[in-house]
Amino acid sequence: MPDLNDATRGRVLYGGDYNPEQWPERVWHDDIRLMRRAGVTTVTVGVFSWARLEPRPGARDFGWLDRILDLLHEGGIEVCLATPTASPPPWMGSRHPETLPRDESGTVVWYGSRNQFCASSPVYREHALRITEDLADRYGGHPALRMWHVGNEYGTHCWCDETARHFRRWLRTRYGGLDALNEAWGTAFWSQRYDSWEEIIPPRRAQYLINPGQALDFRRFTSDALLECFTAERDALAARTPHTPVTTNFMPLFIGQDGWAWAAEEDVVSVDLYPDPKDPHAAAYGALVQDLTRSQAGGPWVLMEQAAGPVNWRGVNHPKPDGLMRLWSLQAVARGADAVCFFQWRQSRQGSEKFHSGMVPHAGEHSRTFARVRELGAELRELAPVAGTDVPARAAILHDWHSWWATAQDGRPSSLVSCERLLRAWHQALWERNLTTDFAHPHADLTDYALVAVPQLYLLTDEALDNLAAYVRGGGTLVCGFFTGVADEDDRVRPGGVDRRLRALLGIRTVHEWWPLDEGEALTAEGAWLGAFHGTLWSEDLEPSTAEPVARIKGGELDGRPAVTRNAYGTGTAWYVSTLPEPAALRALLGRAAEEAGLAPVLPGLPEGVEAVRRGPYLFLLNHGRTPAVVPLPSARTDLLTGRAHHTGVRLDRFAVMVLAPPESLG
Ligand code: GAL
């Protein structure tokens, strides 16, 4: 199977989405001149070109694509060629209205924007496959081709009749018979029992709360239906170009796709990442997405899109102050990216994204943005030795989309508790301790991790529960957050409210009741070494069995109940955290658990705001702070970017990055 190395060939790729069809051909020559100036290696062409490539059903207009690919090749620029299937042309919706998605109320989602397709539509699928096959037949042997990019950010939903038929087929495969389905969905409740398959529909707009089993399965089904669209195109490409890797770009921390299942079907995993320059936690969020993407890829990955400046889809869209675009690009490389790309190459003059930045902005080549783009291109060339190397991590956060889907429904103890919020809080705490963290599926082999954190996995399969128990029994350290292990695979509450295997592992006899906290409400807890801290979102009336309380709630209805516990189990340790501790306390808690598990931060004693990551033999230092920072070095190092040697320490200005190599790794 081809992989990312087939595209990178020992370099860090640099480029972006290139939409030449938006420009007269005379601009193309200027594009290539500027790409060369910027050190661009690779551009993604054709992501939204369907209406241009197939102006009417069955017609083909490839001449322009022939010309631009030849020009790019002559200019030494390689191509990640996209299938255009994320945005069907107007003729499809107009001639085949059944390809248009319908929302929960049955309202048609029209063309005039993008992504207006129903993943279950055979007509859409057939047209998508034909244009993909023709592209592969025509360009599979083109010397500029390095990678295929299928569709774009798969994530649409549809509730139409075709989807209903497809959903029923999917359910028949999952359950075999209606009895099993009725059992799994708990249809004895509210007179929801199904007597024939034809009665089953997607969870459309209804009077009150939707059956949670139905809603969960529809999430599963939708992810699978979209994945079928992807794999059909991938197979058509792979049959024609078995040595060219295939990818599709994920949205960051996106609920709509089972990220583990999807990544397993890709040769290369790529993601789009747009942190808000005004968000004080943007760097931590970026690190999370990068760690998740690296874990999905099982190694190096592609940053397929980021912005050179502002986006245009927030309420207020902020540019990046000088240094930030470089800092976040190199953060991605530090955390395993072998490609740094943008949406998009040249800022559009028309269309919905004309105020979204580009590598070449409206202000042209004599602009601050393009100057920074050129500098970054030159630096990435220097980072070629980093390409292909690994990012070692001995801590892991467990994440599972099925659990996320099950918790993202109405009718829960608290609508404030969100998987994303908890993942971000816990990952940030580890990130701030400079503990490099992978993500892992709850069924994954955990034996190589010294620390495993579960911010929240409401739904845990039997296999996952056994896996966690075996991990701790064998000497692992588990830190487990609240409202975990509550439901089985069908979203059925486990006997006792929390699974008994998990309770045994955590040393908890009973969770008598959950006491969620309101927005703005906080509890106070106190522990010997943790001191006093606030907890938000959640609290519990918890009765330990063998676990020792590490911190107890002070005051209120739950006065004296444990907020944090620690239990010896087998040869390992299992911690339980029954609230969301304020950031400093969560940091202290996870730091202590890591320390006891024998995990050291990448570098000790780092100033606040400085991130340190090891990748291969290199040590990346990134100052996210707005003031200079001084970092002591354990041994002499040379900055790969400047060639300068540093002995006892380095000074990092605001947003500065150093990529330090041990002397022996420099040839
Ligand atoms: C991405 C998308 C691009 C562009 C970009 C703008 O989600 O893939 O086509 O719309 O956002 O930020």
XYZ file of C-alpha atoms and ligand atoms in Angstrom:
679
model
C 0.000 0.000 0.000
C 1.346 3.440 -0.833
C 1.887 5.859 2.033
C 2.839 9.437 2.740
C 6.503 8.762 1.944
C 5.496 8.184 -1.659
C 4.404 11.803 -1.801
C 6.931 13.481 0.485
C 10.060 11.664 -0.688
C 12.043 12.984 2.219
C 10.671 16.541 2.233
C 8.112 18.490 4.193
C 5.496 19.326 1.566
C 4.352 22.914 1.254
C 1.425 24.334 -0.667
C -2.315 24.725 -0.668
C -5.628 24.376 -2.467
C -5.185 25.822 -5.910
C -8.308 26.755 -7.857
C -7.055 27.872 -11.270
C -10.560 27.673 -12.730
C -11.360 30.847 -10.826
C -8.756 32.795 -12.789
C -7.971 33.668 -16.421
C -5.149 31.535 -17.786
C -2.721 34.460 -17.896
C -2.796 34.514 -14.098
C -1.662 30.864 -14.032
C 1.835 31.802 -15.189
C 2.052 34.326 -12.402
C 0.802 31.693 -9.950
C 3.594 29.348 -10.891
C 6.197 32.093 -10.693
C 4.988 32.972 -7.207
C 4.742 29.348 -6.114
C 8.379 28.935 -7.028
C 9.290 32.068 -5.110
C 7.407 30.737 -2.107
C 9.049 27.325 -2.193
C 5.728 25.579 -2.825
C 6.220 21.889 -3.554
C 2.650 20.657 -3.956
C -0.772 22.079 -4.733
C -4.191 20.491 -4.431
C -6.078 21.042 -7.661
C -9.710 20.511 -8.550
C -11.433 20.205 -5.167
C -14.537 22.069 -6.381
C -14.171 21.744 -10.156
C -17.006 19.399 -11.011
C -19.168 21.888 -12.911
C -16.143 22.916 -14.938
C -14.986 19.353 -15.654
C -18.481 18.071 -16.454
C -20.495 21.082 -17.623
C -23.446 18.861 -18.552
C -24.133 15.208 -17.755
C -21.528 12.998 -19.377
C -19.630 15.851 -21.066
C -15.942 16.268 -20.209
C -13.868 19.444 -20.276
C -10.381 18.373 -19.349
C -8.434 20.756 -21.596
C -7.898 23.378 -18.919
C -6.792 20.766 -16.410
C -4.364 19.278 -18.952
C -2.873 22.717 -19.425
C -2.524 23.648 -15.777
C -1.093 20.277 -14.763
C 1.478 20.536 -17.559
C 2.360 24.070 -16.517
C 2.705 23.059 -12.888
C 4.901 20.167 -13.858
C 7.105 22.375 -16.015
C 7.393 24.693 -13.037
C 8.495 21.840 -10.779
C 5.283 21.892 -8.727
C 3.678 18.569 -7.818
C -0.036 17.925 -7.626
C -2.402 16.411 -5.142
C -5.301 15.902 -7.533
C -8.775 16.091 -6.085
C -11.907 14.338 -7.145
C -14.494 17.120 -7.371
C -17.296 15.195 -5.743
C -17.888 17.394 -2.685
C -19.864 19.840 -4.792
C -22.084 18.442 -7.547
C -22.916 20.824 -10.422
C -26.336 22.499 -10.549
C -27.431 20.147 -13.344
C -27.397 17.251 -10.940
C -29.781 18.830 -8.470
C -31.901 20.236 -11.241
C -32.219 17.009 -13.276
C -32.027 14.608 -10.353
C -33.640 16.328 -7.377
C -33.454 13.038 -5.504
C -29.686 13.583 -5.149
C -30.349 16.642 -2.997
C -30.296 16.064 0.748
C -33.307 16.663 2.938
C -33.080 17.883 6.487
C -34.870 16.380 9.515
C -38.100 18.086 8.537
C -37.997 16.812 4.961
C -37.030 20.204 3.548
C -34.782 20.051 0.496
C -31.268 21.419 0.910
C -30.763 23.118 -2.435
C -27.781 23.748 -4.664
C -26.193 27.178 -4.802
C -23.653 26.461 -2.077
C -21.704 23.187 -1.804
C -21.983 19.677 -0.315
C -25.559 19.273 -1.560
C -25.590 15.543 -2.044
C -27.281 12.624 -0.405
C -24.643 9.986 0.382
C -27.207 7.238 -0.224
C -28.233 8.425 -3.666
C -27.269 5.877 -6.345
C -27.427 8.650 -8.958
C -24.950 10.811 -7.058
C -22.705 7.853 -6.404
C -22.686 6.777 -10.027
C -21.835 10.231 -11.355
C -19.174 10.657 -8.672
C -17.580 7.363 -9.603
C -17.605 8.111 -13.333
C -15.869 11.454 -13.032
C -13.367 9.897 -10.602
C -12.592 7.040 -12.989
C -12.176 9.434 -15.891
C -9.844 11.640 -13.880
C -7.774 8.645 -12.863
C -7.677 7.304 -16.435
C -6.578 10.636 -17.782
C -4.137 11.806 -15.113
C -3.024 8.598 -13.397
C 0.174 8.687 -15.446
C 0.730 12.450 -15.296
C 4.228 13.170 -13.992
C 2.961 15.930 -11.655
C 0.600 13.593 -9.766
C 1.759 12.687 -6.253
C -1.404 12.069 -4.267
C -5.192 11.824 -4.651
C -7.535 13.946 -2.558
C -11.043 12.483 -2.490
C -13.975 14.852 -1.965
C -13.642 17.432 0.772
C -14.498 17.334 4.448
C -17.116 14.586 4.280
C -19.762 15.403 6.839
C -23.172 15.921 5.298
C -26.372 14.389 6.621
C -29.585 13.467 4.882
C -32.964 12.262 6.119
C -34.649 11.541 2.736
C -36.549 8.418 1.614
C -33.539 6.982 -0.216
C -31.584 7.407 3.011
C -34.394 5.640 4.868
C -34.112 2.608 2.544
C -30.351 2.579 2.918
C -30.630 2.951 6.694
C -32.930 -0.113 6.794
C -30.430 -2.182 4.808
C -27.684 -1.092 7.174
C -29.832 -2.018 10.197
C -30.673 -5.443 8.758
C -26.951 -6.166 8.485
C -26.337 -4.950 12.029
C -29.236 -6.693 13.733
C -30.325 -9.504 11.427
C -33.890 -9.386 12.692
C -36.414 -6.878 13.960
C -36.529 -8.429 17.411
C -32.868 -7.660 17.930
C -33.417 -4.104 16.699
C -36.400 -3.566 18.989
C -34.355 -4.888 21.869
C -31.324 -2.715 21.081
C -33.402 0.442 20.681
C -35.509 -0.225 23.745
C -38.700 0.284 21.750
C -40.839 -0.993 24.613
C -40.580 2.606 25.809
C -43.270 5.030 24.490
C -44.893 2.441 22.220
C -42.105 2.542 19.657
C -42.022 -1.151 18.732
C -41.438 -1.791 15.005
C -43.443 -4.492 13.324
C -41.931 -4.267 9.843
C -38.737 -2.867 8.364
C -40.697 -0.428 6.181
C -41.855 1.399 9.305
C -38.309 2.379 10.199
C -37.217 5.886 9.230
C -34.228 8.077 9.994
C -34.687 10.119 13.174
C -36.728 12.872 11.540
C -38.212 15.869 13.269
C -40.591 14.587 15.896
C -42.836 15.860 18.640
C -40.443 15.282 21.494
C -37.200 13.413 22.294
C -36.145 10.894 19.628
C -35.384 7.293 20.516
C -31.698 7.411 21.550
C -30.857 4.006 20.038
C -32.273 5.102 16.724
C -30.380 8.390 16.874
C -27.114 6.651 17.777
C -27.458 4.116 14.982
C -28.266 6.894 12.536
C -24.974 8.583 13.456
C -23.185 5.278 12.892
C -25.012 4.722 9.638
C -24.321 8.240 8.335
C -20.605 7.906 9.017
C -20.623 4.533 7.227
C -22.701 5.786 4.283
C -20.272 8.634 3.704
C -17.363 6.249 4.107
C -18.836 4.063 1.350
C -18.748 7.110 -0.936
C -15.100 7.635 -0.044
C -14.033 4.004 -0.434
C -15.819 3.665 -3.790
C -13.763 6.546 -5.161
C -10.617 5.342 -3.436
C -10.982 1.900 -4.969
C -11.438 3.368 -8.438
C -8.257 5.401 -7.964
C -6.255 2.583 -6.385
C -7.179 0.202 -9.207
C -5.678 2.625 -11.706
C -2.751 4.040 -9.709
C -1.803 1.459 -7.070
C 1.312 3.394 -6.096
C -0.279 6.801 -5.525
C -1.565 7.426 -1.984
C -5.167 8.479 -1.415
C -6.420 10.833 1.272
C -9.433 12.916 2.220
C -9.268 15.902 4.540
C -10.906 15.651 7.968
C -12.463 18.505 9.851
C -10.758 18.926 13.220
C -12.306 17.110 16.170
C -15.414 16.579 14.085
C -18.339 14.612 15.434
C -19.767 13.477 12.095
C -17.286 10.768 11.118
C -15.958 7.808 13.067
C -12.391 9.056 12.824
C -10.831 5.681 13.649
C -12.835 3.796 11.042
C -12.167 6.425 8.402
C -8.437 6.689 9.046
C -8.125 2.921 8.628
C -9.358 3.296 5.036
C -6.873 5.997 4.032
C -3.289 5.742 2.801
C -2.612 9.184 4.235
C -4.508 10.968 6.998
C -5.002 14.699 6.620
C -6.800 17.397 8.551
C -7.881 21.023 8.205
C -7.089 23.226 11.173
C -8.217 26.790 11.798
C -7.608 27.884 15.390
C -8.862 31.378 16.182
C -5.921 33.783 16.579
C -7.902 35.519 19.335
C -8.522 32.309 21.329
C -6.149 32.222 24.318
C -6.270 28.408 24.160
C -5.706 28.156 20.414
C -2.270 26.544 20.718
C -3.581 23.854 23.045
C -6.484 23.191 20.691
C -4.064 22.958 17.764
C -1.913 20.493 19.700
C -4.975 18.361 20.447
C -6.048 18.165 16.815
C -2.482 17.419 15.758
C -2.096 14.657 18.362
C -5.415 13.141 17.360
C -4.540 13.251 13.669
C -1.112 11.703 14.272
C -2.757 8.946 16.288
C -5.311 8.306 13.555
C -2.492 8.138 11.030
C -0.246 6.008 13.231
C 2.639 8.277 12.139
C 3.206 11.345 9.975
C 0.184 13.128 8.552
C -0.811 16.044 6.354
C -1.963 19.488 7.446
C -4.148 19.895 4.380
C -5.618 23.288 5.172
C -4.901 26.202 7.439
C -5.236 29.953 6.924
C -2.414 32.327 6.083
C -4.449 35.070 7.748
C -8.102 35.462 8.692
C -10.885 33.047 7.820
C -14.281 34.474 6.871
C -16.665 32.201 8.723
C -16.393 33.472 12.287
C -18.454 36.417 13.438
C -15.313 38.541 13.547
C -12.326 37.241 11.607
C -8.916 38.121 12.953
C -5.644 38.136 11.023
C -2.605 36.402 12.456
C -0.086 38.705 14.082
C 3.448 38.377 12.736
C 4.985 35.074 13.679
C 1.777 33.204 14.451
C 1.344 31.551 11.071
C 4.915 30.273 11.290
C 4.513 29.184 14.907
C 1.361 27.148 14.260
C 2.795 25.658 11.069
C 5.908 24.478 12.880
C 3.800 23.236 15.795
C 2.119 20.915 13.296
C 5.502 19.701 12.045
C 6.639 19.170 15.637
C 3.584 16.989 16.248
C 4.082 14.852 13.181
C 2.959 16.773 10.074
C 4.998 16.056 6.957
C 3.021 18.592 4.929
C 1.963 22.153 5.668
C -0.733 23.393 3.313
C -3.285 26.177 3.177
C -6.722 26.999 2.017
C -6.046 28.526 -0.435
C -3.227 29.558 -2.754
C -4.655 32.773 -4.244
C -7.371 34.652 -2.400
C -10.595 34.646 -4.438
C -12.103 37.844 -5.802
C -15.586 36.384 -6.024
C -17.652 33.795 -4.274
C -18.440 33.127 -0.655
C -14.828 33.021 0.475
C -13.467 36.191 -1.086
C -12.657 37.575 2.366
C -10.924 34.370 3.457
C -7.168 34.837 3.363
C -4.930 33.141 0.824
C -1.189 32.597 0.513
C -1.311 35.280 -2.171
C -3.689 37.862 -0.714
C -5.643 40.562 -2.529
C -2.737 42.851 -1.617
C -0.530 40.733 -3.899
C 3.046 39.590 -3.697
C 4.336 42.760 -2.031
C 2.351 42.067 1.083
C 3.185 41.059 4.630
C 1.329 37.775 4.157
C 3.211 36.725 1.066
C 6.528 37.689 2.649
C 5.737 35.363 5.576
C 4.603 32.653 3.156
C 7.953 32.824 1.387
C 9.899 32.698 4.625
C 7.981 29.651 5.780
C 8.602 27.857 2.492
C 12.333 28.424 2.871
C 12.316 27.140 6.444
C 10.352 24.017 5.637
C 13.017 23.141 3.101
C 15.522 23.143 5.954
C 13.303 20.773 7.903
C 13.518 17.977 5.324
C 15.449 15.722 7.750
C 12.463 15.821 10.100
C 10.113 14.270 7.523
C 9.114 10.695 8.264
C 10.302 10.722 11.878
C 8.099 9.704 14.798
C 6.715 11.624 17.751
C 7.131 9.421 20.817
C 4.322 9.550 23.383
C 3.858 7.470 26.519
C 0.570 9.010 27.575
C -2.707 8.397 25.782
C -6.200 9.826 25.904
C -8.920 7.374 24.956
C -11.487 8.654 22.517
C -14.352 6.997 20.708
C -16.836 8.588 18.360
C -19.606 6.144 19.302
C -19.439 7.334 22.878
C -19.363 10.941 21.702
C -22.494 10.333 19.612
C -24.287 8.709 22.507
C -23.557 11.644 24.807
C -24.431 14.283 22.245
C -28.135 13.578 22.635
C -30.901 15.204 24.581
C -32.332 13.747 27.751
C -29.025 13.411 29.641
C -28.359 14.506 33.224
C -26.699 17.695 31.925
C -26.632 19.303 28.511
C -23.558 21.285 29.578
C -21.348 18.219 29.613
C -19.776 17.890 26.186
C -17.199 15.420 25.027
C -15.317 18.153 23.203
C -15.140 20.367 26.267
C -13.762 17.537 28.402
C -11.277 16.359 25.797
C -9.983 19.887 25.462
C -9.668 20.428 29.215
C -7.843 17.149 29.854
C -5.598 17.322 26.822
C -4.695 20.900 27.646
C -3.687 19.892 31.169
C -1.320 17.247 29.787
C -0.071 19.643 27.115
C 0.679 22.302 29.699
C 2.716 19.730 31.612
C 4.632 19.067 28.386
C 3.601 15.439 28.349
C 3.244 14.401 24.721
C -0.030 12.580 24.334
C -1.428 10.176 21.781
C -5.087 9.383 21.321
C -6.213 5.777 21.243
C -9.355 3.760 20.691
C -10.630 2.071 23.866
C -9.983 -1.330 22.265
C -6.382 -0.463 21.346
C -3.355 -2.200 22.821
C -2.429 0.132 25.689
C 0.537 -1.738 27.086
C 3.145 0.748 25.829
C 1.495 3.684 27.587
C 2.580 4.557 31.107
C -0.516 6.731 31.559
C -3.977 6.391 30.063
C -6.529 9.146 30.560
C -10.246 8.831 29.946
C -11.804 12.291 30.178
C -15.174 10.688 29.550
C -16.330 7.544 27.796
C -19.995 7.309 28.633
C -20.410 4.319 26.326
C -17.931 1.490 26.814
C -18.204 -1.920 25.194
C -17.459 -5.088 27.150
C -14.249 -5.399 25.185
C -13.195 -1.889 26.176
C -13.965 -2.504 29.844
C -11.926 -5.705 29.809
C -9.134 -3.866 28.038
C -9.028 -1.150 30.697
C -9.048 -3.681 33.502
C -6.250 -5.708 31.888
C -4.214 -2.550 31.350
C -4.374 -1.521 35.003
C -4.013 -5.060 36.306
C -0.809 -5.324 34.298
C 0.685 -2.223 35.924
C -0.809 0.685 33.980
C -2.022 3.974 35.416
C -5.530 4.980 34.449
C -7.106 8.343 35.210
C -10.813 8.187 34.584
C -13.280 11.052 34.409
C -16.927 11.105 35.468
C -19.941 9.652 33.642
C -17.769 6.907 32.164
C -18.790 3.287 31.646
C -22.452 4.173 32.112
C -23.893 2.685 28.919
C -23.276 -0.390 26.798
C -22.980 -0.431 23.038
C -26.750 0.047 22.611
C -26.816 3.034 24.990
C -28.454 0.842 27.613
C -27.526 1.857 31.159
C -25.311 -0.721 32.855
C -26.665 -2.421 35.961
C -25.788 -0.257 38.949
C -25.499 2.879 36.787
C -21.756 2.451 36.260
C -20.401 -0.857 34.997
C -19.400 -3.160 37.833
C -16.012 -4.017 36.246
C -15.177 -0.349 36.105
C -16.327 0.165 39.686
C -14.131 -2.735 40.813
C -11.191 -1.284 38.979
C -11.737 2.180 40.427
C -12.475 0.873 43.915
C -15.943 2.442 43.957
C -18.872 0.663 45.586
C -21.659 2.846 44.268
C -22.402 6.101 42.574
C -25.638 6.886 44.389
C -26.517 9.872 42.271
C -25.112 12.313 39.762
C -25.349 15.955 40.822
C -24.537 18.004 37.721
C -23.626 21.643 38.242
C -25.136 24.617 36.477
C -23.248 27.070 34.320
C -21.503 29.408 36.755
C -21.882 26.967 39.651
C -18.769 25.480 41.232
C -17.978 23.127 44.057
C -15.017 23.398 46.347
C -12.867 20.373 47.027
C -9.741 19.881 49.005
C -6.996 17.288 49.164
C -3.715 16.909 51.010
C -1.335 17.661 48.144
C -3.927 19.055 45.728
C -4.956 21.787 48.137
C -8.307 23.521 47.661
C -9.724 23.804 44.167
C -12.963 24.414 42.319
C -14.806 21.872 40.258
C -17.419 22.635 37.617
C -19.966 20.797 35.452
C -20.484 17.745 37.606
C -20.381 16.170 41.044
C -21.403 12.819 42.426
C -22.665 11.158 45.538
C -19.880 8.618 45.479
C -19.214 5.767 47.876
C -15.767 4.219 47.588
C -14.972 0.609 48.439
C -11.204 0.157 48.251
C -10.307 3.530 46.740
C -8.635 6.131 48.934
C -10.065 9.650 48.665
C -7.489 12.050 47.260
C -9.734 15.099 47.570
C -13.130 15.610 49.183
C -15.976 17.994 48.455
C -16.291 20.776 51.038
C -19.682 22.213 51.809
C -23.019 21.858 50.067
C -25.218 18.781 49.846
C -22.295 16.472 49.072
C -20.024 17.700 51.834
C -17.332 15.121 52.555
C -17.926 12.945 49.484
C -14.777 12.099 47.502
C -14.128 14.288 44.468
C -10.980 12.443 43.429
C -10.020 8.877 44.337
C -7.075 6.599 43.787
C -7.183 2.820 43.841
C -4.547 0.100 43.660
C -5.699 -2.629 41.293
C -3.548 -5.562 40.225
C -0.119 -4.065 39.825
C -1.474 -0.747 38.573
C -3.375 2.311 39.744
C -6.764 3.710 38.808
C -7.769 7.283 39.598
C -11.294 8.633 39.405
C -12.220 12.285 38.991
C -15.882 13.001 39.660
C -15.911 16.681 38.662
C -14.091 18.899 36.189
C -11.287 20.345 38.323
C -10.189 23.887 37.532
C -7.234 23.905 35.090
C -4.439 24.192 37.676
C -5.878 21.322 39.734
C -6.394 19.082 36.699
C -2.822 19.836 35.683
C -1.558 18.967 39.153
C -3.620 15.809 39.268
C -2.588 14.471 35.878
C 0.971 15.585 36.532
C 1.050 13.623 39.778
C -0.443 10.524 38.170
C 2.111 10.772 35.355
C 4.976 11.237 37.776
C 3.927 8.203 39.797
C 3.724 6.278 36.535
C 7.322 7.230 35.820
C 6.531 9.723 33.056
C 8.689 12.818 32.767
C 7.787 15.939 30.776
C 9.667 16.487 27.517
C 11.821 19.096 29.300
C 11.717 19.936 32.991
C 11.223 23.493 34.213
C 9.823 25.060 31.076
C 8.526 28.615 31.355
C 4.776 29.032 30.931
C 3.675 29.183 27.316
C 6.643 27.253 25.987
C 5.876 23.958 24.313
C 8.537 21.296 23.896
C 8.066 18.306 21.610
C 10.445 15.604 20.551
C 10.243 14.369 17.027
C 12.879 11.852 15.936
C 16.212 13.175 17.207
C 14.903 16.765 17.186
C 13.673 18.892 20.023
C 11.119 21.500 18.992
C 10.746 24.514 21.276
C 7.807 26.806 20.610
C 7.049 29.975 22.524
C 3.290 30.594 22.421
C 3.692 33.432 24.871
C 3.729 37.111 23.957
C 6.924 37.762 25.907
C 10.421 36.296 25.502
C 11.266 33.123 27.413
C 14.519 31.496 28.425
C 14.792 27.714 28.253
C 17.685 25.835 29.854
C 19.063 23.023 27.692
C 20.248 19.681 29.055
C 22.975 19.481 26.401
C 24.404 21.490 23.507
C 22.185 21.641 20.441
C 22.158 23.199 17.009
C 19.134 24.942 15.542
C 18.247 23.231 12.274
C 16.663 26.462 11.023
C 19.570 28.832 11.618
C 22.566 26.500 11.976
C 23.426 28.249 15.241
C 24.807 26.224 18.154
C 23.303 26.685 21.620
C 25.032 25.431 24.719
C 23.403 25.914 28.082
C 20.150 27.601 27.153
C 18.158 29.458 24.517
C 16.137 32.649 24.468
C 12.901 32.464 22.544
C 11.231 35.704 21.533
C 7.443 35.876 21.324
C 6.135 33.225 18.900
C 9.688 31.978 18.273
C 10.449 28.388 17.295
C 13.669 26.428 17.404
C 14.260 22.976 16.039
C 17.234 21.722 17.965
C 19.316 18.826 16.771
C 21.845 16.928 18.849
C 25.281 17.603 17.337
C 25.654 14.051 15.997
C 22.464 14.229 13.916
C 23.859 17.071 11.800
C 25.756 15.484 8.924
C -12.555 24.276 4.862
C -12.904 23.836 3.454
C -12.323 24.775 2.419
C -12.596 26.201 2.790
C -12.055 26.453 4.172
C -12.244 27.871 4.647
O -13.449 23.754 5.772
O -12.420 22.547 3.209
O -12.877 24.478 1.152
O -13.973 26.412 2.767
O -12.694 25.624 5.082
O -11.720 28.046 5.936
